[in-house]
Short mmCIF file of C-alpha atoms in Angstrom, two decimals:
data_model
loop_
_atom_site.label_atom_id
_atom_site.label_comp_id
_atom_site.label_asym_id
_atom_site.label_seq_id
_atom_site.Cartn_x
_atom_site.Cartn_y
_atom_site.Cartn_z
CA MET A 819 124.26 0.46 -71.81
CA HIS A 820 122.42 -1.60 -74.21
CA GLN A 821 123.01 0.69 -77.23
CA ALA A 822 123.50 -1.70 -80.05
CA ILE A 823 126.54 -1.26 -82.22
CA PRO A 824 125.32 -0.87 -85.85
CA TYR A 825 127.35 -3.80 -87.18
CA MET A 826 126.26 -5.99 -84.35
CA SER A 827 122.56 -5.06 -84.62
CA SER A 828 122.39 -5.59 -88.33
CA HIS A 829 124.08 -8.88 -87.81
CA ASN A 830 121.44 -9.70 -85.24
CA ASN A 831 118.62 -8.46 -87.31
CA ASN A 832 119.51 -10.91 -89.93
CA PHE A 833 119.68 -13.48 -87.28
CA GLY A 834 116.39 -12.36 -85.82
CA ASN A 835 114.26 -14.37 -88.12
CA ILE A 836 116.46 -17.36 -87.84
CA ASN A 837 116.34 -16.96 -84.04
CA GLU A 838 112.59 -17.07 -84.28
CA ASN A 839 112.49 -20.43 -85.99
CA TYR A 840 115.27 -21.76 -83.83
CA TYR A 841 113.52 -20.97 -80.59
CA SER A 842 110.11 -22.14 -81.70
CA ASN A 843 111.60 -25.46 -82.71
CA LYS A 844 113.52 -25.69 -79.60
CA LYS A 845 110.36 -25.19 -77.53
CA LYS A 846 108.54 -27.91 -79.32
CA GLU A 847 111.44 -30.33 -78.61
CA ASN A 848 112.27 -29.44 -75.05
CA HIS A 849 109.96 -28.02 -72.43
CA ALA A 850 112.06 -29.27 -69.53
CA SER A 851 115.13 -27.15 -69.84
CA SER A 852 113.69 -23.71 -69.18
CA LYS A 853 116.79 -22.39 -67.66
CA GLY A 854 118.51 -22.30 -71.01
CA GLU A 855 115.67 -20.66 -72.64
CA GLU A 856 115.30 -18.00 -69.98
CA LYS A 857 118.65 -16.82 -70.68
CA MET A 858 118.03 -16.85 -74.30
CA ILE A 859 115.08 -14.48 -74.10
CA LEU A 860 117.02 -11.99 -72.00
CA ASN A 861 119.91 -12.34 -74.45
CA MET A 862 117.66 -11.77 -77.36
CA VAL A 863 116.40 -8.58 -75.85
CA SER A 864 119.80 -7.26 -75.18
CA GLU A 865 121.28 -8.34 -78.46
CA ASN A 866 118.61 -6.96 -80.74
CA ALA A 867 118.06 -3.33 -81.56
CA VAL A 868 114.32 -4.06 -81.85
CA ILE A 869 112.52 -7.21 -80.79
CA VAL A 870 108.88 -8.01 -80.72
CA ILE A 871 107.55 -10.67 -78.33
CA GLY A 872 104.09 -11.83 -79.00
CA LYS A 873 101.85 -14.78 -78.99
CA ARG A 874 101.79 -17.01 -81.94
CA GLY A 875 99.09 -16.21 -84.43
CA CYS A 876 98.23 -12.96 -82.66
CA CYS A 877 96.99 -10.46 -85.16
CA MET A 878 98.17 -7.53 -83.02
CA SER A 879 101.70 -8.89 -83.19
CA HIS A 880 101.27 -8.97 -86.91
CA VAL A 881 100.33 -5.22 -86.78
CA VAL A 882 103.35 -4.31 -84.69
CA LYS A 883 105.64 -6.29 -87.08
CA ARG A 884 104.13 -4.73 -90.22
CA LEU A 885 104.38 -1.18 -88.77
CA LEU A 886 107.97 -1.50 -87.87
CA GLN A 887 108.74 -3.17 -91.24
CA SER A 888 107.05 -0.20 -93.10
CA LEU A 889 109.50 2.08 -91.31
CA GLY A 890 112.39 0.13 -92.74
CA VAL A 891 113.12 -1.80 -89.42
CA ASN A 892 113.68 -5.55 -89.56
CA PRO A 893 112.63 -6.46 -86.03
CA ALA A 894 113.57 -9.71 -84.30
CA ILE A 895 110.45 -11.70 -83.48
CA HIS A 896 109.91 -14.09 -80.75
CA GLU A 897 106.72 -16.02 -80.57
CA VAL A 898 105.34 -17.34 -77.36
CA GLU A 899 103.35 -20.48 -78.03
CA GLU A 900 101.60 -21.72 -74.95
CA GLU A 901 100.14 -20.37 -71.75
CA LYS A 902 103.10 -21.72 -69.63
CA ASP A 903 105.52 -20.15 -71.95
CA GLU A 904 104.00 -16.83 -71.20
CA VAL A 905 104.63 -17.42 -67.54
CA ILE A 906 108.18 -18.38 -68.15
CA VAL A 907 108.76 -15.27 -70.33
CA ALA A 908 107.03 -13.11 -67.76
CA ARG A 909 109.25 -14.39 -64.92
CA GLU A 910 112.31 -14.00 -66.88
CA LEU A 911 111.54 -10.49 -67.99
CA GLU A 912 110.59 -9.40 -64.44
CA SER A 913 114.01 -7.97 -64.10
CA ILE A 914 113.55 -5.47 -66.80
CA ILE A 915 109.65 -5.08 -66.71
CA GLU A 916 107.60 -3.55 -64.12
CA GLY A 917 104.00 -4.59 -63.85
CA ASN A 918 102.04 -7.15 -65.96
CA VAL A 919 103.29 -8.72 -69.15
CA GLN A 920 101.10 -7.83 -72.04
CA PHE A 921 101.51 -9.24 -75.42
CA PRO A 922 102.71 -8.06 -77.90
CA MET A 923 105.53 -6.13 -76.41
CA VAL A 924 108.36 -4.30 -78.09
CA PHE A 925 111.81 -3.84 -76.87
CA ILE A 926 113.97 -1.12 -78.33
CA GLY A 927 117.63 -0.91 -77.54
CA GLY A 928 117.32 -3.68 -74.99
CA LYS A 929 114.72 -1.79 -72.97
CA LEU A 930 110.98 -2.41 -72.76
CA PHE A 931 109.29 0.07 -75.01
CA GLY A 932 105.69 -0.85 -74.68
CA GLY A 933 102.88 -2.37 -76.70
CA LEU A 934 101.00 -1.36 -79.81
CA ASP A 935 99.43 1.62 -78.09
CA ARG A 936 102.64 3.21 -77.29
CA LEU A 937 104.17 2.36 -80.70
CA MET A 938 101.31 4.18 -82.55
CA ALA A 939 101.32 7.15 -80.24
CA THR A 940 104.96 7.69 -80.59
CA HIS A 941 104.94 7.16 -84.27
CA ILE A 942 102.14 9.76 -84.73
CA SER A 943 103.95 12.27 -82.50
CA GLY A 944 107.08 11.79 -84.69
CA GLU A 945 109.16 10.45 -81.91
CA LEU A 946 109.54 6.78 -82.94
CA VAL A 947 111.78 7.12 -85.93
CA PRO A 948 114.38 9.11 -84.00
CA LEU A 949 114.27 6.63 -81.28
CA LEU A 950 114.81 3.70 -83.68
CA LYS A 951 117.69 5.55 -85.20
CA GLN A 952 119.14 6.05 -81.85
CA ALA A 953 118.93 2.43 -81.10
CA GLY A 954 120.63 1.48 -84.30
CA ALA A 955 117.64 -0.07 -85.86
CA LEU A 956 117.44 2.48 -88.63
CA TRP A 957 119.76 4.35 -90.75
CA LEU A 958 119.29 7.57 -92.54
CA MET B 951 10.12 55.05 -123.14
CA ASN B 952 11.55 58.34 -123.27
CA SER B 953 14.25 58.66 -120.65
CA PRO B 954 15.85 62.00 -120.23
CA SER B 955 19.50 61.51 -119.84
CA ALA B 956 20.99 62.73 -116.64
CA GLN B 957 24.48 63.73 -117.27
CA PHE B 958 24.57 65.99 -114.39
CA VAL B 959 23.76 63.39 -111.80
CA SER B 960 26.33 63.39 -109.21
CA SER B 961 28.47 60.41 -108.45
CA ARG B 962 27.72 60.50 -104.77
CA ARG B 963 25.94 57.52 -103.26
CA MET B 964 22.28 57.58 -102.99
CA SER B 965 20.91 55.48 -100.27
CA VAL B 966 17.62 57.04 -99.52
CA TYR B 967 14.53 57.69 -101.59
CA ASP B 968 14.11 61.35 -101.15
CA PRO B 969 17.33 62.62 -102.60
CA ILE B 970 16.70 60.55 -105.61
CA HIS B 971 13.38 62.00 -106.07
CA GLN B 972 14.73 65.41 -105.65
CA ILE B 973 17.43 64.89 -108.16
CA ASN B 974 14.93 63.45 -110.60
CA MET B 975 12.92 66.49 -110.19
CA TRP B 976 15.98 68.64 -110.55
CA GLY B 977 16.89 66.68 -113.61
CA GLU B 978 13.50 67.40 -115.01
CA GLY B 979 13.77 71.01 -114.13
CA PHE B 980 16.96 71.38 -116.07
CA LYS B 981 15.89 69.50 -119.01
CA SER B 982 12.62 71.36 -119.16
CA ASN B 983 11.40 71.07 -122.50
CA GLY B 984 8.24 71.39 -120.89
CA ASN B 985 7.88 67.80 -120.10
CA LEU B 986 6.73 68.28 -116.62
CA SER B 987 4.18 65.69 -116.96
CA ALA B 988 6.80 63.24 -117.88
CA SER B 989 8.43 63.66 -114.48
CA ILE B 990 5.62 62.20 -112.51
CA PRO B 991 5.56 58.86 -114.23
CA LEU B 992 9.27 58.95 -113.98
CA ILE B 993 9.15 59.28 -110.30
CA ASP B 994 6.79 56.46 -110.14
CA GLU B 995 9.03 54.52 -112.33
CA ALA B 996 11.86 55.41 -110.13
CA ASP B 997 9.97 54.18 -107.20
CA LEU B 998 9.26 50.98 -108.97
CA LYS B 999 12.77 50.52 -110.19
CA PHE B 1000 14.10 51.37 -106.84
CA ASP B 1001 11.81 48.84 -105.15
CA SER B 1002 12.73 46.11 -107.49
CA SER B 1003 16.40 46.97 -107.21
CA GLN B 1004 16.34 45.66 -103.66
CA SER B 1005 16.66 42.08 -105.03
CA GLU B 1006 20.06 41.16 -106.27
CA ASP B 1007 19.39 40.19 -109.77
CA ALA B 1008 17.18 43.16 -110.55
CA SER B 1009 20.08 45.45 -111.09
CA HIS B 1010 21.12 43.33 -114.16
CA GLY B 1011 17.84 44.04 -115.86
CA MET B 1012 18.01 47.59 -114.83
CA LEU B 1013 21.17 48.65 -116.40
CA GLY B 1014 20.51 48.39 -120.08
CA THR B 1015 17.11 50.01 -120.12
CA SER B 1016 16.37 52.22 -117.26
CA ASN B 1017 17.02 55.80 -116.71
CA LYS B 1018 20.72 56.13 -116.53
CA TYR B 1019 20.33 58.56 -113.75
CA GLU B 1020 18.32 56.10 -111.96
CA GLN B 1021 20.70 53.29 -112.74
CA GLU B 1022 23.42 55.26 -111.10
CA ALA B 1023 21.03 56.04 -108.27
CA ASN B 1024 20.24 52.26 -107.92
CA ARG B 1025 23.60 50.85 -108.69
CA PRO B 1026 25.31 52.02 -105.58
CA ILE B 1027 22.75 50.36 -103.41
CA ASP B 1028 22.90 47.20 -105.56
CA LYS B 1029 26.60 47.28 -105.34
CA ILE B 1030 26.59 47.68 -101.68
CA GLN B 1031 24.14 44.94 -101.05
CA ARG B 1032 25.81 42.67 -103.54
CA ARG B 1033 29.15 43.33 -101.98
CA LEU B 1034 27.93 42.67 -98.58
CA ALA B 1035 26.36 39.41 -99.60
CA GLN B 1036 29.49 38.32 -101.39
CA ASN B 1037 31.55 39.20 -98.32
CA ARG B 1038 29.29 37.08 -96.17
CA GLU B 1039 29.61 34.27 -98.58
CA ALA B 1040 33.39 34.54 -98.77
CA ALA B 1041 33.78 34.80 -95.08
CA ARG B 1042 31.66 31.72 -94.56
CA LYS B 1043 33.75 29.71 -97.13
CA SER B 1044 36.97 31.04 -95.46
CA ARG B 1045 35.80 29.75 -92.06
CA LEU B 1046 34.90 26.42 -93.50
CA ARG B 1047 38.32 26.07 -95.09
CA LYS B 1048 40.05 27.08 -91.91
CA LYS B 1049 38.13 24.52 -89.90
CA ALA B 1050 39.03 21.81 -92.42
CA TYR B 1051 42.60 22.81 -92.21
CA VAL B 1052 42.77 22.80 -88.47
CA GLN B 1053 41.12 19.40 -88.29
CA GLN B 1054 43.78 18.07 -90.67
CA LEU B 1055 46.48 19.53 -88.57
CA GLU B 1056 45.09 18.00 -85.45
CA SER B 1057 44.92 14.58 -86.90
CA SER B 1058 48.43 14.83 -88.27
CA ARG B 1059 49.65 15.91 -84.90
CA LEU B 1060 47.98 12.94 -83.25
CA LYS B 1061 49.57 10.60 -85.78
CA LEU B 1062 52.98 12.19 -85.01
CA VAL B 1063 52.61 11.58 -81.32
CA GLN B 1064 51.61 8.03 -81.91
CA LEU B 1065 54.64 7.47 -84.17
CA GLU B 1066 56.97 8.95 -81.64
CA GLN B 1067 55.62 6.76 -78.87
CA GLU B 1068 56.05 3.70 -81.04
CA LEU B 1069 59.61 4.66 -81.87
CA GLU B 1070 60.45 5.08 -78.31
CA ARG B 1071 58.91 1.81 -77.28
CA VAL B 1072 60.75 -0.08 -80.09
CA ARG B 1073 63.99 1.53 -79.10
CA GLN B 1074 63.66 0.59 -75.55
CA GLN B 1075 63.16 -2.98 -76.50
CA GLY B 1076 66.65 -2.88 -77.79
CA MET B 1077 66.07 -3.16 -81.44
CA TYR B 1078 68.79 -1.70 -83.47
CA MET B 1079 68.15 0.99 -86.04
CA GLY B 1080 70.70 1.17 -88.84
CA GLY B 1081 71.46 4.38 -90.54
CA GLY B 1082 71.94 6.40 -87.48
CA LEU B 1083 68.94 7.72 -85.70
CA ASP B 1084 66.89 8.61 -88.76
CA SER B 1085 64.05 6.26 -89.40
CA ASN B 1086 64.91 5.73 -93.11
CA ASN B 1087 67.20 2.91 -92.62
CA MET B 1088 65.77 0.44 -90.22
CA CYS B 1089 67.48 -2.83 -89.98
CA PHE B 1090 66.80 -4.99 -87.01
CA ALA B 1091 69.83 -6.93 -86.01
CA GLY B 1092 68.48 -9.12 -83.28
CA PRO B 1093 67.15 -9.33 -79.76
CA VAL B 1094 67.80 -7.12 -76.82
CA ASN B 1095 71.20 -5.65 -76.16
CA PRO B 1096 70.81 -3.06 -73.50
CA GLY B 1097 74.47 -1.92 -73.95
CA ILE B 1098 73.90 -1.00 -77.45
CA ALA B 1099 70.48 0.59 -76.77
CA ALA B 1100 72.16 2.77 -74.21
CA PHE B 1101 74.92 3.61 -76.62
CA GLU B 1102 72.46 4.75 -79.22
CA MET B 1103 70.68 6.95 -76.82
CA GLU B 1104 73.94 8.50 -75.61
CA TYR B 1105 74.98 8.93 -79.14
CA GLY B 1106 71.95 11.05 -79.88
CA HIS B 1107 72.88 13.26 -77.02
CA TRP B 1108 76.45 13.38 -78.18
CA VAL B 1109 75.38 14.59 -81.61
CA ASP B 1110 73.25 17.24 -80.18
CA GLU B 1111 76.10 18.49 -77.97
CA GLN B 1112 78.41 18.30 -80.99
CA ASN B 1113 76.12 20.48 -83.03
CA ARG B 1114 75.86 22.97 -80.34
CA GLN B 1115 79.70 23.14 -80.01
CA ILE B 1116 80.06 23.61 -83.69
CA SER B 1117 77.72 26.55 -83.68
CA GLU B 1118 79.49 28.03 -80.68
CA MET B 1119 82.88 27.69 -82.41
CA ARG B 1120 81.63 29.24 -85.65
CA ASN B 1121 80.23 32.23 -83.73
CA ALA B 1122 83.44 32.49 -81.77
CA LEU B 1123 85.61 32.62 -84.83
CA ASN B 1124 83.54 35.14 -86.45
CA SER B 1125 83.64 37.42 -83.45
CA HIS B 1126 86.68 38.90 -81.58
CA ILE B 1127 87.36 36.20 -79.07
CA SER B 1128 90.57 36.01 -77.05
CA ASP B 1129 92.98 33.07 -77.57
CA ILE B 1130 92.33 31.91 -74.02
CA GLU B 1131 88.67 31.65 -74.59
CA LEU B 1132 89.18 29.93 -77.92
CA ARG B 1133 91.43 27.39 -76.30
CA MET B 1134 88.68 26.59 -73.92
CA LEU B 1135 86.47 25.84 -76.82
CA VAL B 1136 89.06 23.76 -78.52
CA ASP B 1137 89.66 21.78 -75.38
CA GLY B 1138 85.97 21.24 -75.10
CA MET B 1139 85.63 19.86 -78.54
CA MET B 1140 88.70 17.53 -78.09
CA ASN B 1141 87.22 16.26 -74.77
CA HIS B 1142 83.94 15.61 -76.61
CA TYR B 1143 85.77 13.47 -79.07
CA ALA B 1144 87.44 11.64 -76.33
CA GLU B 1145 83.94 10.96 -74.97
CA ILE B 1146 82.75 9.14 -78.12
CA TYR B 1147 85.82 6.98 -78.06
CA ARG B 1148 85.08 5.95 -74.50
CA MET B 1149 81.46 5.23 -75.42
CA LYS B 1150 82.59 3.13 -78.47
CA SER B 1151 85.00 1.20 -76.37
CA ALA B 1152 82.30 0.22 -73.95
CA ALA B 1153 79.88 -0.64 -76.84
CA ALA B 1154 82.54 -2.82 -78.43
CA LYS B 1155 82.69 -4.97 -75.44
CA THR B 1156 78.96 -5.75 -75.62
CA ASP B 1157 78.77 -6.03 -79.43
CA VAL B 1158 81.96 -5.58 -81.46
CA PHE B 1159 80.27 -6.29 -84.78
CA TYR B 1160 77.95 -3.37 -84.18
CA VAL B 1161 80.90 -0.99 -83.64
CA MET B 1162 82.93 -2.35 -86.49
CA SER B 1163 80.10 -1.88 -88.94
CA GLY B 1164 79.44 1.62 -87.67
CA MET B 1165 75.68 0.79 -87.24
CA TRP B 1166 74.93 4.03 -85.46
CA LYS B 1167 76.15 6.24 -88.21
CA THR B 1168 74.19 7.58 -91.14
CA THR B 1169 74.66 5.89 -94.54
CA ALA B 1170 77.05 8.35 -96.06
CA GLU B 1171 79.25 8.28 -93.06
CA ARG B 1172 79.29 4.55 -93.24
CA PHE B 1173 80.43 4.61 -96.81
CA PHE B 1174 83.81 5.98 -95.55
CA LEU B 1175 84.09 3.55 -92.72
CA TRP B 1176 87.40 2.06 -91.70
CA ILE B 1177 87.39 -0.12 -88.59
CA GLY B 1178 84.43 1.50 -87.00
CA GLY B 1179 85.23 5.09 -87.79
CA PHE B 1180 86.88 7.64 -90.01
CA ARG B 1181 90.25 7.11 -91.64
CA PRO B 1182 92.66 9.66 -90.20
CA SER B 1183 94.80 10.09 -93.30
CA GLU B 1184 91.74 10.76 -95.40
CA LEU B 1185 90.57 13.37 -93.00
CA LEU B 1186 93.92 15.10 -93.00
CA LYS B 1187 93.72 15.39 -96.79
CA ILE B 1188 90.33 16.99 -96.60
CA LEU B 1189 91.14 19.32 -93.70
CA GLY B 1190 94.63 20.38 -95.04
CA PRO B 1191 93.37 23.18 -97.31
CA MET B 1192 91.19 24.56 -94.60
CA ILE B 1193 93.97 25.40 -92.29
CA GLU B 1194 96.00 27.52 -94.67
CA PRO B 1195 98.11 29.52 -94.35
CA LEU B 1196 100.82 27.30 -92.81
CA THR B 1197 104.33 27.95 -92.04
CA GLU B 1198 106.91 25.74 -93.76
CA GLN B 1199 107.54 23.80 -90.57
CA GLN B 1200 103.86 23.27 -90.10
CA ARG B 1201 103.48 22.11 -93.66
CA LEU B 1202 106.38 19.62 -93.09
CA ASP B 1203 104.84 18.49 -89.80
CA ILE B 1204 101.47 17.89 -91.35
CA ASP B 1205 102.99 16.05 -94.27
CA ASN B 1206 104.85 13.76 -91.83
CA LEU B 1207 101.75 13.32 -89.81
CA GLY B 1208 99.82 12.20 -92.86
CA GLN B 1209 102.58 9.70 -93.72
CA SER B 1210 102.62 8.34 -90.19
CA CYS B 1211 98.86 7.89 -90.22
CA GLN B 1212 99.03 6.12 -93.51
CA GLN B 1213 101.68 3.72 -92.15
CA ALA B 1214 99.78 3.01 -88.99
CA GLU B 1215 96.58 2.57 -90.84
CA ASP B 1216 98.18 0.09 -93.32
CA ALA B 1217 99.54 -1.95 -90.38
CA LEU B 1218 96.23 -2.19 -88.73
CA SER B 1219 94.57 -3.05 -92.16
CA GLN B 1220 97.09 -5.85 -92.68
CA GLY B 1221 96.43 -7.08 -89.11
CA MET B 1222 92.62 -7.11 -89.91
CA GLU B 1223 93.38 -9.03 -93.12
CA LYS B 1224 95.27 -11.62 -91.13
CA LEU B 1225 92.38 -11.87 -88.71
CA ARG B 1226 90.00 -12.45 -91.48
CA GLN B 1227 92.13 -15.20 -92.91
CA THR B 1228 92.67 -17.04 -89.63
CA LEU B 1229 89.02 -16.65 -88.73
CA ALA B 1230 87.96 -18.06 -92.15
CA ASP B 1231 90.37 -20.95 -91.66
CA SER B 1232 89.10 -21.71 -88.21
CA VAL B 1233 85.45 -21.72 -89.41
CA ALA B 1234 86.31 -23.78 -92.48
CA ALA B 1235 88.23 -26.37 -90.42
CA GLY B 1236 85.22 -26.73 -88.15
CA GLN B 1237 82.86 -29.58 -88.14
CA PHE B 1238 79.28 -30.03 -87.20
CA ILE B 1239 79.11 -33.01 -84.96
CA GLU B 1240 76.13 -33.31 -82.80
CA GLY B 1241 76.76 -33.19 -79.13
CA THR B 1242 80.51 -32.77 -79.55
CA TYR B 1243 82.70 -29.94 -78.56
CA ILE B 1244 83.92 -28.15 -81.64
CA PRO B 1245 87.31 -26.85 -80.96
CA GLN B 1246 87.60 -24.90 -84.16
CA MET B 1247 84.67 -22.72 -83.03
CA ALA B 1248 86.46 -22.04 -79.83
CA THR B 1249 89.43 -20.81 -81.83
CA ALA B 1250 87.12 -18.68 -83.95
CA MET B 1251 85.63 -17.12 -80.83
CA GLU B 1252 89.06 -16.28 -79.65
CA LYS B 1253 89.80 -14.58 -82.89
CA LEU B 1254 86.78 -12.49 -82.59
CA GLU B 1255 87.93 -11.18 -79.15
CA ALA B 1256 90.82 -9.66 -81.13
CA LEU B 1257 88.30 -7.42 -83.04
CA VAL B 1258 87.76 -5.41 -79.85
CA SER B 1259 91.39 -4.63 -79.72
CA PHE B 1260 91.34 -3.54 -83.36
CA VAL B 1261 88.49 -1.13 -82.63
CA ASN B 1262 90.35 0.30 -79.73
CA GLN B 1263 93.56 0.72 -81.60
CA ALA B 1264 91.85 2.39 -84.49
CA ASP B 1265 90.05 4.84 -82.14
CA HIS B 1266 93.39 5.34 -80.38
CA LEU B 1267 94.98 6.27 -83.66
CA ARG B 1268 92.15 8.80 -84.39
CA GLN B 1269 92.56 10.47 -81.09
CA GLU B 1270 96.40 10.63 -81.45
CA THR B 1271 96.06 12.18 -84.86
CA LEU B 1272 93.66 14.79 -83.59
CA GLN B 1273 96.02 15.62 -80.68
CA GLN B 1274 99.01 15.81 -82.83
CA MET B 1275 97.16 18.19 -85.22
CA SER B 1276 96.41 20.53 -82.32
CA ARG B 1277 100.04 20.39 -81.18
CA THR B 1278 101.22 21.38 -84.67
CA LEU B 1279 98.78 24.12 -85.22
CA THR B 1280 98.19 27.52 -83.50
CA ILE B 1281 95.09 27.86 -81.37
CA ARG B 1282 93.24 29.65 -84.06
CA GLN B 1283 94.18 27.16 -86.70
CA SER B 1284 93.13 24.38 -84.41
CA ALA B 1285 89.78 25.98 -83.93
CA ARG B 1286 89.21 26.33 -87.61
CA CYS B 1287 90.31 22.74 -88.09
CA LEU B 1288 87.91 21.38 -85.48
CA LEU B 1289 85.08 23.46 -86.96
CA ALA B 1290 85.78 22.24 -90.42
CA LEU B 1291 85.86 18.64 -89.06
CA GLY B 1292 82.57 19.10 -87.31
CA GLU B 1293 80.95 20.67 -90.28
CA TYR B 1294 82.17 18.00 -92.57
CA PHE B 1295 80.38 15.35 -90.61
CA GLN B 1296 77.26 17.48 -90.34
CA ARG B 1297 77.24 17.66 -94.17
CA LEU B 1298 77.74 13.91 -94.41
CA ARG B 1299 74.74 13.38 -92.15
CA ALA B 1300 72.73 15.87 -94.21
CA LEU B 1301 73.71 14.12 -97.43
CA SER B 1302 72.45 10.79 -95.99
CA SER B 1303 69.16 12.41 -95.18
CA LEU B 1304 68.76 14.01 -98.59
CA TRP B 1305 69.64 10.83 -100.34
CA SER B 1306 67.19 8.70 -98.51
CA ASN B 1307 64.42 11.30 -98.96
CA ARG B 1308 65.05 11.90 -102.67
CA PRO B 1309 61.91 11.57 -104.85
CA ARG B 1310 62.02 8.17 -106.59
CA GLU B 1311 60.59 7.24 -109.90
CA PRO B 1312 57.96 4.61 -109.38
CA ALA B 1313 59.21 1.20 -110.76
#
């Protein structure tokens, strides 16, 4: 259902980094209107072939990002800045996440994929690249 | 003095007077140039000579001058007596040497027991010993950390069990063992590796720097350290030749595995680099103000918490790599691979030992 169309996803991947800056700035300006933001995160998840949501300055997020980039993926990044943002994000993503929210988390093809653990395990077993291709994050 | 030669004297031993006398007389009889009178003094002489030959050094004086016949008659007795005396002396010396040696052994043993006790006592006080569990690389890293002391003790047992498994695997591969039994050995070794990672994870929670620096390992092992353990891609390169022959598919799979490892390692290394930078920044931005809360230190502390994750992720990578290897290989190949892996680390440990015990030129 959330299979990204190649054109769309490449379009969004380019936007991914822009989105990152946009949303971080927005957070700084306006904490009150969380409703708009909530939607945004869900939208981001569904609109991007690959998106990484992590805490700002977290080195593990950096690892996730680097790994995906080394595979030729240009993932969207969303940084969560403060404690309460975490809560907001968690609440919002409840609809698509079971259990606790653990950062960093990776969404592939609009679905929660997992954390660094799962990313590494599937990469080692050779299953990650086909999955990314399937989601339109990678081309041959 | 005229001494009739006695060529015919037998070579048998003479131990008693009478036969000698008889032979003397016989000798004289044969020789008979009519010197019967000569025999008597000879007998007397023989007696004299024989008496004096009882003492050890008399025989020396005898040999040159006396009746050869009598010499040979006396010599055996001299010889015997001399030999007996020498034997007694030698035996006595031997006993003394043995006694000295045993005393030396006893005192060395005592010293060894004392050293072992001291070692145990020091360990239980929670002092760290660098360089694995050999005493050549002691570096004391601080006061008591029971978690680490426990880890070190467990690690000693882990290595013993590892060595046992390696021997078992070696024997199994040399004999005709069924695939089912071999699988059990392979699973056993894999579980054993899982065990060390569990141990490391627990230890990292009590002292992450200890685990990051591989303090429990031997020196040569530590030389190859990457985030608290071995680098999976490096190991794949080493083990590769040992699992030949491979099918084309296997070769491809192993190559891909190597590449994936490399990518994962690089990502983790870059994450570590970022951690170092941010940590350095936090510490550099700090201030020392007496009695005030220093926020930058708090940030730095938070950063250090991330190290625990790195250790866990690196170990996770190691385990996944081992498992993927065993999925790609046949059971027999997996067994050879695990054996090679175990032996490789055994050799590294041996190398560490050899190196630290090498004879050094005095400066």
